[in-house]
XYZ file of C-alpha atoms in Angstrom:
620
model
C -87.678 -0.168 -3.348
C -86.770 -3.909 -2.163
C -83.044 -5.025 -1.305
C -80.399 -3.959 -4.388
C -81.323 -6.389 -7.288
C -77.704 -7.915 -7.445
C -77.837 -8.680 -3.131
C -81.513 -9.593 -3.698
C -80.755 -12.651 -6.273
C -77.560 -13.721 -4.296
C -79.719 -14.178 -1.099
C -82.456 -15.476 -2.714
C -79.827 -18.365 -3.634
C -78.444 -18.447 -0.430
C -81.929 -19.250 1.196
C -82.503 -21.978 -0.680
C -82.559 -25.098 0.968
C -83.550 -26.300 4.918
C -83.646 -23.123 7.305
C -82.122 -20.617 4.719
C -80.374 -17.852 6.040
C -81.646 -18.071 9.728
C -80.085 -21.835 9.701
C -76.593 -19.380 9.326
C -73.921 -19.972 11.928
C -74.074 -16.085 13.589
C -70.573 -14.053 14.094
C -69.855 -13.780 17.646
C -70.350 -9.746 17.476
C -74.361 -11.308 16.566
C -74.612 -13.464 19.481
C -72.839 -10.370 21.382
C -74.342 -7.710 23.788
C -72.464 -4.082 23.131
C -72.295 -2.106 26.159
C -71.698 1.687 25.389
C -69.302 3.656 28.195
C -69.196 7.234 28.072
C -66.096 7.638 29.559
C -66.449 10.904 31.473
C -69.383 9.663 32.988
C -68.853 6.276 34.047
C -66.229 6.085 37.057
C -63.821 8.690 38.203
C -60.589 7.398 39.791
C -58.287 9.806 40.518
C -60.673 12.612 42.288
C -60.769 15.398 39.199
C -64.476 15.147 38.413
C -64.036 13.250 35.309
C -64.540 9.617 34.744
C -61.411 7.943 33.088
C -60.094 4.343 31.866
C -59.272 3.206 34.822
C -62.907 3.882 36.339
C -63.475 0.763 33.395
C -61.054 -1.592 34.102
C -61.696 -1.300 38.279
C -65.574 -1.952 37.681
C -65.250 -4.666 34.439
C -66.581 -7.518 37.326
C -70.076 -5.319 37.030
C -69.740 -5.357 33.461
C -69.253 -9.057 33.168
C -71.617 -9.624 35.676
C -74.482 -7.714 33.587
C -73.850 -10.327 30.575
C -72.513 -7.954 28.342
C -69.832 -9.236 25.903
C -68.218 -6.172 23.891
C -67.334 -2.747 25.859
C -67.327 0.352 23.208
C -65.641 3.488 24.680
C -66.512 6.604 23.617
C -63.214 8.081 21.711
C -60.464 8.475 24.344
C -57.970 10.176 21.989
C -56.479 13.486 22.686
C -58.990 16.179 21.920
C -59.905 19.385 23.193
C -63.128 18.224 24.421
C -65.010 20.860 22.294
C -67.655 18.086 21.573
C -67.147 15.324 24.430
C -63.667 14.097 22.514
C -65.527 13.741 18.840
C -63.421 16.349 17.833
C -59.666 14.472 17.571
C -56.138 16.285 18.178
C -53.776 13.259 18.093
C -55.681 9.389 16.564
C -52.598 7.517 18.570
C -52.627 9.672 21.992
C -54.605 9.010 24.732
C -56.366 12.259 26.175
C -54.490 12.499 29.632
C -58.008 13.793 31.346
C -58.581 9.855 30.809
C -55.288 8.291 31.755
C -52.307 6.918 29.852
C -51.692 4.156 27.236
C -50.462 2.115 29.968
C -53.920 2.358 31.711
C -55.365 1.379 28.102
C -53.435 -1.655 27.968
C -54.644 -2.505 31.028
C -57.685 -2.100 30.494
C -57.826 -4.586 27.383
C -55.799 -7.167 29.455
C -58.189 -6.551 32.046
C -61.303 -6.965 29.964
C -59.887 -9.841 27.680
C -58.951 -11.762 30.667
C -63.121 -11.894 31.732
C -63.832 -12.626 28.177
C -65.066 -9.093 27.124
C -63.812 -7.135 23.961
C -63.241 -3.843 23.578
C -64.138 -1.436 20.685
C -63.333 2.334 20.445
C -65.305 5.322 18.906
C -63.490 6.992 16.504
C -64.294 10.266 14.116
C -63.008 9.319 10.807
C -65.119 12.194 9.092
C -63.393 15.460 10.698
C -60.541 16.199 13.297
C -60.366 19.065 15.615
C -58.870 22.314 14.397
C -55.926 22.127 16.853
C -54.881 18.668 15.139
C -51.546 19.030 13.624
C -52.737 17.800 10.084
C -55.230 20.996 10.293
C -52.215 23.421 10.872
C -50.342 22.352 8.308
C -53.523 22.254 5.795
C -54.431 25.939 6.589
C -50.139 27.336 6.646
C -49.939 25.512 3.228
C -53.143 26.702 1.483
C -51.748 29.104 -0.194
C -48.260 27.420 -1.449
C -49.062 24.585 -3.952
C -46.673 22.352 -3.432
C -48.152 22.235 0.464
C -47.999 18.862 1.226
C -51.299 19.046 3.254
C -53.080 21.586 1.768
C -55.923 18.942 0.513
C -56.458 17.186 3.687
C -59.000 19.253 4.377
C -62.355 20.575 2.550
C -61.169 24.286 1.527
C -63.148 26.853 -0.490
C -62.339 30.147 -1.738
C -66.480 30.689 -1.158
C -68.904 33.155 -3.443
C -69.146 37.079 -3.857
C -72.023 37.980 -2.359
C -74.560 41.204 -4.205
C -72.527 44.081 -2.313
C -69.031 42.465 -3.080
C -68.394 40.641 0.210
C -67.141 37.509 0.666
C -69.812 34.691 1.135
C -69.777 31.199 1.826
C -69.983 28.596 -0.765
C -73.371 27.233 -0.232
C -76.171 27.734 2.053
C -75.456 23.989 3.651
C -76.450 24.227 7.594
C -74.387 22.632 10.100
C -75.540 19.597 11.789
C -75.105 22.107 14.857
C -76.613 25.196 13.327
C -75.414 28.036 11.838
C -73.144 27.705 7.824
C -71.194 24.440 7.218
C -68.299 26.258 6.304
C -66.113 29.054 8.450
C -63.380 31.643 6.562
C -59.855 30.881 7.983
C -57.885 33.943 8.182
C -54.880 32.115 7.763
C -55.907 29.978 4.656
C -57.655 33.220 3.269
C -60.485 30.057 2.489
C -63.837 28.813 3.891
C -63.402 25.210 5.258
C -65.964 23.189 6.089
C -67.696 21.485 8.644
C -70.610 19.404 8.784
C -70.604 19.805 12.412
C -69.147 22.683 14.708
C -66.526 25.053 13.800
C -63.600 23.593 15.540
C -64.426 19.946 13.839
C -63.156 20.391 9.992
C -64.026 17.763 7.874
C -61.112 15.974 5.983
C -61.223 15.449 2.426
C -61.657 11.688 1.761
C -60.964 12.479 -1.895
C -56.937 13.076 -0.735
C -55.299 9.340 -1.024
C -52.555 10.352 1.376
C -54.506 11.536 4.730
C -56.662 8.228 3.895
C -53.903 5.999 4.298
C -52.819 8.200 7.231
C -56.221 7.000 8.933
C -55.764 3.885 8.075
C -51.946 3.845 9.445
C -53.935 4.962 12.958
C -56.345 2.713 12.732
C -54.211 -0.684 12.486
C -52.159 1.147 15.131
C -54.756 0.662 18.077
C -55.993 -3.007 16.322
C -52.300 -4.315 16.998
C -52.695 -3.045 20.071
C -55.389 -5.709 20.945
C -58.354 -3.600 20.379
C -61.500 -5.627 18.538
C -62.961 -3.377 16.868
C -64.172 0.203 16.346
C -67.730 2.072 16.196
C -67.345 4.681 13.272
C -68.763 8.491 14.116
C -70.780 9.537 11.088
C -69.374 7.194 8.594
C -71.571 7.938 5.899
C -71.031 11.335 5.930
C -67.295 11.047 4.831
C -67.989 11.660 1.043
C -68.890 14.791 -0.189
C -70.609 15.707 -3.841
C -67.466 17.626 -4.719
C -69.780 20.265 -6.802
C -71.248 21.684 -3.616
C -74.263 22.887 -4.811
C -77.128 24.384 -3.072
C -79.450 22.474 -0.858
C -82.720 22.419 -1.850
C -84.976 24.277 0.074
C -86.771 22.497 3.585
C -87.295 25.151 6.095
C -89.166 27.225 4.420
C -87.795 30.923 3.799
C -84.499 29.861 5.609
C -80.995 31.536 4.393
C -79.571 27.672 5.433
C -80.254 24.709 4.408
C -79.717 20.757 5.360
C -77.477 19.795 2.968
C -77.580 16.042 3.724
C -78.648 15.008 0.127
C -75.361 16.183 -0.843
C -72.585 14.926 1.896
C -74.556 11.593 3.282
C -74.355 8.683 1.442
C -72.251 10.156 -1.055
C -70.937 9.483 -4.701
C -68.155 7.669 -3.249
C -68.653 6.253 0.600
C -68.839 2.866 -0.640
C -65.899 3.270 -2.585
C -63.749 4.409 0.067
C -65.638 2.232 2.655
C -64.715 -1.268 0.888
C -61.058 0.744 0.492
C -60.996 0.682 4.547
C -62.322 -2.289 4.760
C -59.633 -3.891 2.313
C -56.654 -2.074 4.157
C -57.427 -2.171 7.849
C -60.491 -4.354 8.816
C -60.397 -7.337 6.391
C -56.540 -8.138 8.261
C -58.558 -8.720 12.046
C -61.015 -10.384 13.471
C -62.771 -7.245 14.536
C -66.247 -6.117 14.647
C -67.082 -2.426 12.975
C -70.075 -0.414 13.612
C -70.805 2.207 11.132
C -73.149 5.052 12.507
C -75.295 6.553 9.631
C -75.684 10.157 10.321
C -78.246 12.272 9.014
C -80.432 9.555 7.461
C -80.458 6.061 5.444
C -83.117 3.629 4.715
C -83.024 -0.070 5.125
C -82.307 -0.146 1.658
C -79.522 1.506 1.610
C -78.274 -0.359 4.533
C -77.570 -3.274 2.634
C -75.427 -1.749 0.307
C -73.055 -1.029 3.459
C -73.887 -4.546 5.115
C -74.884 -7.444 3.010
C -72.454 -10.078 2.934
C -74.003 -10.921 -0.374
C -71.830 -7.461 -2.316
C -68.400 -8.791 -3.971
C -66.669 -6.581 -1.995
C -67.270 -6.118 1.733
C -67.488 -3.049 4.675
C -69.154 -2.756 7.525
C -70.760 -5.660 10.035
C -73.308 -3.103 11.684
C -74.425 -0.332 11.439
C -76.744 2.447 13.743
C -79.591 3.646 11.816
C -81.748 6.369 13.427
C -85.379 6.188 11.574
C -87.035 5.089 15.206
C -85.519 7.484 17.122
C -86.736 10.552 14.946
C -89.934 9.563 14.949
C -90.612 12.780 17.819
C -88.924 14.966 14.701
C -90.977 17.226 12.879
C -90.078 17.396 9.261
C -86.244 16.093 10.041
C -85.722 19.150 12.745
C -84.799 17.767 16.034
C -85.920 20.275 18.016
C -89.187 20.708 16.416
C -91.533 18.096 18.297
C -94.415 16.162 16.913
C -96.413 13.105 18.809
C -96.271 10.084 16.863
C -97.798 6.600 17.349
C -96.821 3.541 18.211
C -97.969 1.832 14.811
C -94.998 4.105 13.591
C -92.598 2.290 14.956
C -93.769 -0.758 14.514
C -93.857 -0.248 10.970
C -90.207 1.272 10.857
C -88.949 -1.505 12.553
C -90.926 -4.706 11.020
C -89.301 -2.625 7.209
C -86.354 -3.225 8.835
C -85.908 -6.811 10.218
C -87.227 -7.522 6.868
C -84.779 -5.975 4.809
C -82.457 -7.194 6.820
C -83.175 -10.880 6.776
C -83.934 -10.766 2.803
C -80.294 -8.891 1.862
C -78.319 -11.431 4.835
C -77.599 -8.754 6.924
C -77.596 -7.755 10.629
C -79.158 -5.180 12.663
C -78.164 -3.427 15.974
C -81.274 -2.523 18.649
C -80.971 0.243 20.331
C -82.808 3.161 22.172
C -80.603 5.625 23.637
C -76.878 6.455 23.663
C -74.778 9.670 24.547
C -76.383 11.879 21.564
C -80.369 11.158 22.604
C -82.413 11.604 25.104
C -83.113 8.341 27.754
C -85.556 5.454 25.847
C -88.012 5.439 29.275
C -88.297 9.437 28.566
C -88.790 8.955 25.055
C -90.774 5.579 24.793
C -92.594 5.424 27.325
C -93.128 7.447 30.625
C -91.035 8.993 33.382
C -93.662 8.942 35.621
C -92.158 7.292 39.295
C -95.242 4.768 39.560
C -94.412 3.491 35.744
C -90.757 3.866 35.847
C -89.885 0.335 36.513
C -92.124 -1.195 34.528
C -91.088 1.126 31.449
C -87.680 0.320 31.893
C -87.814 -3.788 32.407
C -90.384 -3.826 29.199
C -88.292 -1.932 26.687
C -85.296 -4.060 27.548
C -87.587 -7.723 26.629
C -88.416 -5.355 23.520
C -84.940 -3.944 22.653
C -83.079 -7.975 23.574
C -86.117 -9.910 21.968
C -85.858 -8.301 18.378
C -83.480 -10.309 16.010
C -79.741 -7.772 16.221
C -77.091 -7.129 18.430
C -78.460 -5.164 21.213
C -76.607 -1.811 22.278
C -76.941 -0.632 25.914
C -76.423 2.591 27.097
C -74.383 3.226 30.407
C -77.398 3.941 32.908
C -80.035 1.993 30.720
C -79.899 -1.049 32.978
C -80.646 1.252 35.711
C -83.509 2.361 34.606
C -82.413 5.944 34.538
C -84.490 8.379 32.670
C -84.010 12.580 31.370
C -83.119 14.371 34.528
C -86.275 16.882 33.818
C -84.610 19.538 36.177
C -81.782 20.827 33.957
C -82.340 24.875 32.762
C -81.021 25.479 29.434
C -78.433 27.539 30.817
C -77.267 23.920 32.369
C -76.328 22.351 29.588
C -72.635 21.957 28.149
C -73.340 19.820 24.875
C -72.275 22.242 22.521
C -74.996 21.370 20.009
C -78.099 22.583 23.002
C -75.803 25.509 23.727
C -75.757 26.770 20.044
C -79.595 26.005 19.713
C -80.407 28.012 22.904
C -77.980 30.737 22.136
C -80.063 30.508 18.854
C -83.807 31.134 20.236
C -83.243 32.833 23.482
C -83.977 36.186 22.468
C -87.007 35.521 20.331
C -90.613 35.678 21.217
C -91.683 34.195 24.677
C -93.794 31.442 22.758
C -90.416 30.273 21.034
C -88.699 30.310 24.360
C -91.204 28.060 25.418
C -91.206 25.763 22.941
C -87.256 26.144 23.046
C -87.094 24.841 26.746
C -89.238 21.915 26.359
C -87.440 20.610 22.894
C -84.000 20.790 25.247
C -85.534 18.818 28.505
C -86.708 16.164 26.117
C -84.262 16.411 23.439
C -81.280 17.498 24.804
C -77.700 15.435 24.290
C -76.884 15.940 28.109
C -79.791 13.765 29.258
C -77.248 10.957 29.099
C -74.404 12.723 29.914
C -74.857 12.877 33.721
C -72.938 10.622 35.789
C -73.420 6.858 36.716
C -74.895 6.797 40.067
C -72.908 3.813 41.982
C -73.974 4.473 45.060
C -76.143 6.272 47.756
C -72.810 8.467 48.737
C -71.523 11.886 47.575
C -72.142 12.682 44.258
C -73.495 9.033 44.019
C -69.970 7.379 44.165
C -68.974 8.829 40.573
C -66.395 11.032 42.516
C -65.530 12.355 45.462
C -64.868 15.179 47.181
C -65.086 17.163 43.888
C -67.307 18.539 41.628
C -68.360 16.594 39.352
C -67.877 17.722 35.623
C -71.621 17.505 35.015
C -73.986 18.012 37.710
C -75.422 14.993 39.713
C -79.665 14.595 39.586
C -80.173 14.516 43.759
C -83.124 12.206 43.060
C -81.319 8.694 41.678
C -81.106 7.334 45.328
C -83.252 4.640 44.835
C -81.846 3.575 41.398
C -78.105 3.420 41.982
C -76.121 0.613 41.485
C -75.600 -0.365 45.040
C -79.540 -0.262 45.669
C -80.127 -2.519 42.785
C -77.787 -5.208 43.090
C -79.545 -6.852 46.057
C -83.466 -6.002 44.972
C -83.923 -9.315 42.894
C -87.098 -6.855 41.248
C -85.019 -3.938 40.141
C -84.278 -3.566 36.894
C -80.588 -3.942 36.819
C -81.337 -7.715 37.891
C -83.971 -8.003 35.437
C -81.548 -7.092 32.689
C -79.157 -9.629 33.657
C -82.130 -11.903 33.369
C -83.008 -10.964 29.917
C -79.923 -11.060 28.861
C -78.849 -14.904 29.371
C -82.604 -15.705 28.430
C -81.582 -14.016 25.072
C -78.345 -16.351 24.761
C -80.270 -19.515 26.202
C -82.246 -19.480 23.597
C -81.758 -20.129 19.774
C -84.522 -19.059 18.684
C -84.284 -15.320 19.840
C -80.448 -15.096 18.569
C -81.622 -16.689 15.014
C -85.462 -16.926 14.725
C -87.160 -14.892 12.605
C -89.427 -11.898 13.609
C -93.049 -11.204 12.749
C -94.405 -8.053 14.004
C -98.418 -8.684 14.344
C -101.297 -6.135 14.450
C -99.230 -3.372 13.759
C -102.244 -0.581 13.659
C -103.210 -1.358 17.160
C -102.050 1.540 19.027
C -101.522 -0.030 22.770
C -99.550 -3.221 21.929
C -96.455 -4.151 20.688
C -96.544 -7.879 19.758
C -94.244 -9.892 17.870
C -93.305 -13.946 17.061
C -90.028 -14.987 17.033
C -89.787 -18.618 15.012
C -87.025 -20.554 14.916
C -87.502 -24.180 13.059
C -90.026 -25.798 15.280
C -89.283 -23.139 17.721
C -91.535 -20.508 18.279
C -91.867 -17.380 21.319
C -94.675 -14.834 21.449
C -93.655 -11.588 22.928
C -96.717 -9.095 24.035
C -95.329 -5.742 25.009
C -98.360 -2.974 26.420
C -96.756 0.821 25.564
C -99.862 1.648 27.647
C -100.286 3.051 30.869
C -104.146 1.020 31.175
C -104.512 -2.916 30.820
C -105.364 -3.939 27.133
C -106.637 -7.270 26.422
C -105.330 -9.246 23.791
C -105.844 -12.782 21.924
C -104.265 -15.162 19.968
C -107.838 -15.877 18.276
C -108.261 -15.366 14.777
C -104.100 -15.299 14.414
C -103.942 -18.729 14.457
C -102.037 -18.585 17.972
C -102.751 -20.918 20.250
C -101.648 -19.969 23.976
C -102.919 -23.710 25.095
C -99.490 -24.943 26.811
C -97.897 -21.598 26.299
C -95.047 -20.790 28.757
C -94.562 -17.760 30.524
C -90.724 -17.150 30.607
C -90.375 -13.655 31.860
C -92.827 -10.586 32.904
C -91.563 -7.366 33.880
C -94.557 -7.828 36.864
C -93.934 -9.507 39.898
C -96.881 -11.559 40.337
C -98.887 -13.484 37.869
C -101.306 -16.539 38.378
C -100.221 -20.027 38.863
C -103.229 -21.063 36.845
C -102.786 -22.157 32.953
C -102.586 -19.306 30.690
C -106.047 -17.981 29.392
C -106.803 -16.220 26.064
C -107.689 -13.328 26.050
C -104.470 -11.838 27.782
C -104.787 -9.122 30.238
C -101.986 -6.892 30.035
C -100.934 -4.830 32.442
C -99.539 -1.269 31.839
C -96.208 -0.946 30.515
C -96.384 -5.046 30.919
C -94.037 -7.222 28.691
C -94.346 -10.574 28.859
C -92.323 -13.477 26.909
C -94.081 -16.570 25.969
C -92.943 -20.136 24.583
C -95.495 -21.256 22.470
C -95.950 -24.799 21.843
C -94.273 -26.450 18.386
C -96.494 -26.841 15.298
C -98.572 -23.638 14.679
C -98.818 -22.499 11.240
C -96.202 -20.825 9.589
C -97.486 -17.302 8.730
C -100.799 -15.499 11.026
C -102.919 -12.974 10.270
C -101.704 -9.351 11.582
C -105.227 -7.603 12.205
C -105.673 -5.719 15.139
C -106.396 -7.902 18.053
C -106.304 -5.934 21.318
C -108.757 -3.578 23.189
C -108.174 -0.780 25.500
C -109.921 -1.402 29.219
C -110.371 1.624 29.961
C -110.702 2.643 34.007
C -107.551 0.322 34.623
C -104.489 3.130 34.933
């Protein structure tokens, strides 16, 4: 299926004419850098074990000094905490484990002042049970004239064979276990796409819409630029409810998401948002899509072709699940690196054709680290893993998104027992398997080291002091790996090799030059299962990026693609050392090397994409 045929012929006008879309003066949330802060992990200030705002504002110097341009906070509302503050009690408190709103203000002043925006993550999808709106929903369930009582998603469920009460469907919570949970109070099953205390509100209800929307505009006149939506596709449900269709075979549950992602009427209540809140700001909004979309779909959300607009970005997840067998995350399966390269050349395609722009990502504070994932942990590869996959993540036409830690290099601790973890999702999956068959334990165990949403949840490591200068004198609220010594902040800043300094690098290079803000991309020999090598062309511009996912040297050439490394300029390696001399074809690539090319003006447009690298093997 290409772009939607009504985007498709607008952009196919649009293109028309010298440079065509790429020839586009970019947004500055394109041109941007998004730096993700998980707040409870990044600095703690006031000696309680839990980071806050004010560990943001007293380190936004190291921020600014990375090259980052927008800060996005994980949600800092009141909550419970149930799920890391994704479950909301108040939109317009601040949670006091965090600070005040006079620490918030701050912190924008703060930020604004060194040029840097600040966006917020906010769960427009469900609210915590303990939220007043919930209360009232549930007390007035049973009174009709209960100004509340369709806030929320209520059902009076089924009668199961023996006569008992059973829920409506066999949907499957995103966490595990039924979608929906029977509320005493309400006498009714409500639902919940994710865990029990996070009820879903019903988008169908005009009122608690506008309600969000009230919130929203609250925070934006505040000063805030913009927000990163939780599960934003998710928020319309087929109001039928019907049965999933069956996936895991023999399974009493089901994922449901054909039925409550990308539903009837998301877009419908997305332009609605969009119309009320966003179009009134100069803001940037990133819509996460939950449970699956394709590019396709994307650019029904995105393109700025549609008469009516909604989102600017959006987080798509088809590269990360690549390690997912048959959509289970904690079933594993290898996959290959002409897999991604195919998911990702679909989707700087799709992009470019329906005038729409992507975000790059690898890791955030619901996966596991990108070097884990990627690449290798392994302490002799570590660097190089980590300086390669940022020239591939800030090299790709997008917006990058970094992850706290991911200019460090950091990687899955690899030493936490399940009975470690606090993520509530890994807790209900182990509580799940534990008691089966030693095999399954196994299997269990391994899935959460890899998999597991508290791989990124540990705290920054600042410096070589107690609990690595998160906190002090306290226990931290998630345990501190004893072997990030050489990797903290501290360490780093005065190592001109380490990788903090070579994101810095990256980063400017990225801005410095047009071409890898606006060029286009063309992903070459995509079967080749060692190399990751793209073109980036702007105009007469043009840079050749070689990335080796290898740990051996692979040789590669520009032969018989029409490339012609003759005057080519080496711009930035992940290695240290390379050879004054002129730069010879065939490439030797070292493992885990990356290495970013200028490539002299007036090569032909389009290049062959057979596979054009070998394997030397006794080089690891």
């Amino acid at each position: 299926m290409a772009c939607p045929p009504e985007i498709q012929e607008t952009a196919v006008k649009a293109k028309k004419g010298e440079g065509g879309l790429v020839d586009e003066e970019l947004k500055w949330w394109q041109t941007s850098t998004v730096y993700q802060v998980l707040v409870p992990s990044f600095k703690d200030t006031n000696c309680d074990g839990t980071g806050d705002i004010n560990g943001v504002t007293e380190n936004i110097d190291y921020l600014a000094d990375l090259g980052i341009d927008i800060i996005w906070l994980t949600p800092i509302f009141d909550s419970p905490m149930y799920d890391i503050g994704y479950d909301i009690r108040n939109y317009i408190e601040i949670n006091p484990v965090f600070g005040t709103l006079d620490d918030f203000d701050r912190l924008i002043k703060t930020a604004h002042e060194r040029g840097l925006k600040v966006i917020i993550d906010v769960a427009l999808n469900h609210t915590s049970i303990e939220h007043e709106w919930f209360r009232e929903s549930r007390a007035s369930r049973k009174d009709p004239n209960g100004p509340k009582r369709d806030w929320y998603i209520w059902h009076p469920g089924n009668i199961g064979e023996k006569g008992e009460r059973v829920p409506p469907n066999n949907w499957e919570s995103a966490f595990g276990g039924s979608a929906w949970t029977f509320d005493p109070v309400a006498g009714e099953y409500y639902m919940h796409i994710f865990g029990d205390k996070q009820a879903d509100i019903n988008w169908e209800n005009e009122d608690v819409r506008q309600e969000l929307y009230k919130a929203l505009r609250w925070w934006l006149d505040k000063g805030l630029d913009g927000f990163r939506l939780d599960c934003i596709n998710l928020i319309s449900k087929d109001q039928g409810f019907p049965d999933a269709p069956e996936i895991k075979e023999g399974a009493e549950l089901q994922q449901a998401n054909v039925w409550f992602a990308n539903g009837p009427k998301v877009h419908e209540y997305l332009q609605e948002l969009h119309e009320n809140v966003f179009s009134k700001y100069d803001i940037v909004t990133i819509g996460e899509m939950s449970c699956g979309i394709t590019s396709d779909q994307a650019a029904e959300y995105l393109s700025k072709y549609k008469p009516r607009r909604e989102l600017n970005l959006l987080i798509q997840f088809e590269h990360v699940e690549l390690d997912c067998h048959n959509g289970d995350k904690w079933m594993l399966r290898e996959w290959e690196l002409s897999e991604l390269k195919a998911i990702q050349e679909d989707w700087q395609n799709k992009m470019l054709d329906c005038g729409s722009w992507m975000t790059l990502w690898m890791e955030n504070h619901d996966q596991p680290r990108g070097i884990s994932r990627f690449t290798t942990s392994m302490p002799r590869f570590r660097g190089f893993c980590a300086k390669m996959l940022a020239m591939w993540l800030c090299t790709l036409r997008g917006t990058p998104l970094i992850y706290q830690g991911q200019e460090l290099g950091m990687v899955n601790p690899g030493s936490f027992c399940p009975e470690m973890n606090q993520d509530v999702e890994t807790v209900m999956y182990w509580e799940s398997v534990k008691d089966k068959d030693e095999h399954k334990i196994e299997l269990a165990k391994k899935a959460i080291l890899q998999k597991g949403r508290d791989n990124t949840r540990i705290p920054m490591p600042w410096n070589p002091e107690t609990n690595r200068g998160f906190c002090s004198d306290v226990e931290p609220w998630m345990p501190v790996p004893g072997d990030e010594l050489d990797w903290c902040i501290d360490n780093q800043r005065s190592n001109p090799s380490s990788v903090l300094n070579f994101y810095r690098k990256i980063l400017r290079m990225r801005k410095s030059h047009v071409a890898l803000l606006k060029g286009t991309v063309q992903i070459l020999d995509i079967p080749n299962p060692y190399t990751y090598t793209f073109i980036r062309r702007y105009k007469e511009m043009k840079y050749l990026i070689v990335l080796n996912f290898s740990p051996g040297a692979v040789s590669w050439t520009g032969r018989n693609k029409s490339i012609d490394l003759t005057d080519a300029k080496l711009l930035l390696s992940n290695y240290d050392y390379h050879s004054p001399d002129v730069v010879k074809d065939p490439l030797v690539v070292r493992p885990y090397e990356g290495l970013l090319y200028q490539l002299r003006p007036g090569d032909p447009e389009d290049v062959p994409t057979e596979n054009t690298a070998d394997y030397l093997p006794n080089s690891t």
